[in-house]
Tab-separated table of C-alpha atoms in Angstrom:
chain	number	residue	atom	x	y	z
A	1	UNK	CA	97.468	29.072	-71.523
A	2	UNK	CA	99.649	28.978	-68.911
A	3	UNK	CA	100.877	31.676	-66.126
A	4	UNK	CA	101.979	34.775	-67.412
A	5	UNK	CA	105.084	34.743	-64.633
A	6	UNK	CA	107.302	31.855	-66.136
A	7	UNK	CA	107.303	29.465	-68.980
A	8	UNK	CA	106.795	26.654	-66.766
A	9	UNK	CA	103.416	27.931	-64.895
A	10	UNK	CA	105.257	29.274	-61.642
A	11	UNK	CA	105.839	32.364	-59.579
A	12	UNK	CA	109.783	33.426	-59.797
A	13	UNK	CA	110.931	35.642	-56.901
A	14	UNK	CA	114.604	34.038	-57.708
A	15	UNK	CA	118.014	36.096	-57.325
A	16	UNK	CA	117.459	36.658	-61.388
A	17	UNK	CA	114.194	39.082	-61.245
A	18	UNK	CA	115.335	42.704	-60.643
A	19	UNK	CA	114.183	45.172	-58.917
A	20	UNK	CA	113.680	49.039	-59.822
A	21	UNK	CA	114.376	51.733	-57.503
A	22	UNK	CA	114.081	55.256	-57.503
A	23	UNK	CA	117.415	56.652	-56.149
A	24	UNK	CA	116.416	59.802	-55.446
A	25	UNK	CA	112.894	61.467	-55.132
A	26	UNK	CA	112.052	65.136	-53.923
A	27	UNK	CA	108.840	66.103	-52.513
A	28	UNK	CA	108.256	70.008	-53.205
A	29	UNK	CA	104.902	72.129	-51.748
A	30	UNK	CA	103.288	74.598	-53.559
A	31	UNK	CA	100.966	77.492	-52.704
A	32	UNK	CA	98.221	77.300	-55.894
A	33	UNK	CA	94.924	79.822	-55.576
A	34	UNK	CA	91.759	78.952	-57.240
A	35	UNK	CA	91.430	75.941	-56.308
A	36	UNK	CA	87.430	75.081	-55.033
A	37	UNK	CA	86.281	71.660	-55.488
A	38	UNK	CA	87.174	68.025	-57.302
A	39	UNK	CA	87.114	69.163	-60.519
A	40	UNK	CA	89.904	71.644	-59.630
A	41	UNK	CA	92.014	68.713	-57.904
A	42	UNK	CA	91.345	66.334	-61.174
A	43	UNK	CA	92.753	69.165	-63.874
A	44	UNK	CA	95.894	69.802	-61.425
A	45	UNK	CA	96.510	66.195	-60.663
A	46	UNK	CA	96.520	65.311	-64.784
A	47	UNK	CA	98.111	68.128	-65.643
A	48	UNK	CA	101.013	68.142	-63.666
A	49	UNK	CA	101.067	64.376	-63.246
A	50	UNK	CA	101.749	63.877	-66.826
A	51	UNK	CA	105.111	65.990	-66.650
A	52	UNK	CA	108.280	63.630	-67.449
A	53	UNK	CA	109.897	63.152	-63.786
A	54	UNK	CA	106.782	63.463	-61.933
A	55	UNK	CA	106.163	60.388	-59.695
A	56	UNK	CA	103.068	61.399	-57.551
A	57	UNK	CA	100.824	64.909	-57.169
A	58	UNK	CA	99.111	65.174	-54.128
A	59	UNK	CA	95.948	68.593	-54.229
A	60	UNK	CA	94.961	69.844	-50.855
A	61	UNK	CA	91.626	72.073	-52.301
A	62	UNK	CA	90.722	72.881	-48.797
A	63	UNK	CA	94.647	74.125	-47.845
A	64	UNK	CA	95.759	75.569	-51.307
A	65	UNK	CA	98.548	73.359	-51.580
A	66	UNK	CA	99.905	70.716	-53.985
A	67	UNK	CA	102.699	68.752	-53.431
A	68	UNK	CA	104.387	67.101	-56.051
A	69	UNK	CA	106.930	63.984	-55.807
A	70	UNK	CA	109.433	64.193	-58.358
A	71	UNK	CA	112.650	61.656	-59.277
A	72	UNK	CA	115.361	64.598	-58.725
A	73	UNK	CA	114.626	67.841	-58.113
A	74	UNK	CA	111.731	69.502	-59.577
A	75	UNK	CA	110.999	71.950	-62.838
A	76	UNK	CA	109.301	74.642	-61.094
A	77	UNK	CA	109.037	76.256	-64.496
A	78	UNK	CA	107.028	73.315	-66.180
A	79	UNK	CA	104.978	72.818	-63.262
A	80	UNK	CA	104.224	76.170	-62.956
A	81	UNK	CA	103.164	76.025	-66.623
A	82	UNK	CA	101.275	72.729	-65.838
A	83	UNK	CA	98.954	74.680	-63.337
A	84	UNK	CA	98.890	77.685	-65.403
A	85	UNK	CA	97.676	75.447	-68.498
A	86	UNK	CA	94.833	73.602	-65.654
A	87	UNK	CA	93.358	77.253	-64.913
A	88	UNK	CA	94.851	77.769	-61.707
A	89	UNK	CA	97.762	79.940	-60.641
A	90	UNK	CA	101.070	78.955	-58.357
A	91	UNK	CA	101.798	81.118	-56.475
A	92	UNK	CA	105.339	79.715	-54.912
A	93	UNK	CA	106.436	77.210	-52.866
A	94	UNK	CA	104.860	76.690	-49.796
């Protein structure tokens, strides 16, 4: 078997490979209550981490706060639901 980068066994970093960028990304703050421990911070993150657009989620437990890096601007409305659907409630942005 031979390297899974070229046909001939080598590395390409050539002018032909292309690279992906995200134009545009929006980081957004949210005040969420209810929040107490890991588990808390492992619901939110897979909850609102699986939304379409969603490029990172970031849970503060301690602060109250997630913040959420989206491509564009964010769906407050789905990630609202997102939280709602993990147990917890947002309360606004922070």
């Amino acid at each position: 078997m031979g390297s899974c980068c070229t046909p001939d066994n080598s590395c390409s970093t050539s002018a032909g490979t292309t690279a992906v960028a995200i134009a545009e990304s929006t980081v957004t703050v949210y005040a969420v209550s209810g929040m107490t421990c890991g588990h808390c911070k492992s619901a939110i993150t897979g909850s609102v981490g699986a939304l379409d657009g969603v490029i990172s989620v970031d849970v503060d437990v301690a602060g109250g706060l997630v913040t959420v890096t989206t491509g564009g601007e964010p769906d407050d409305a789905a990630i609202t639901a997102a939280v709602d659907d993990a147990g917890y409630e947002l309360t606004g942005r922070a």
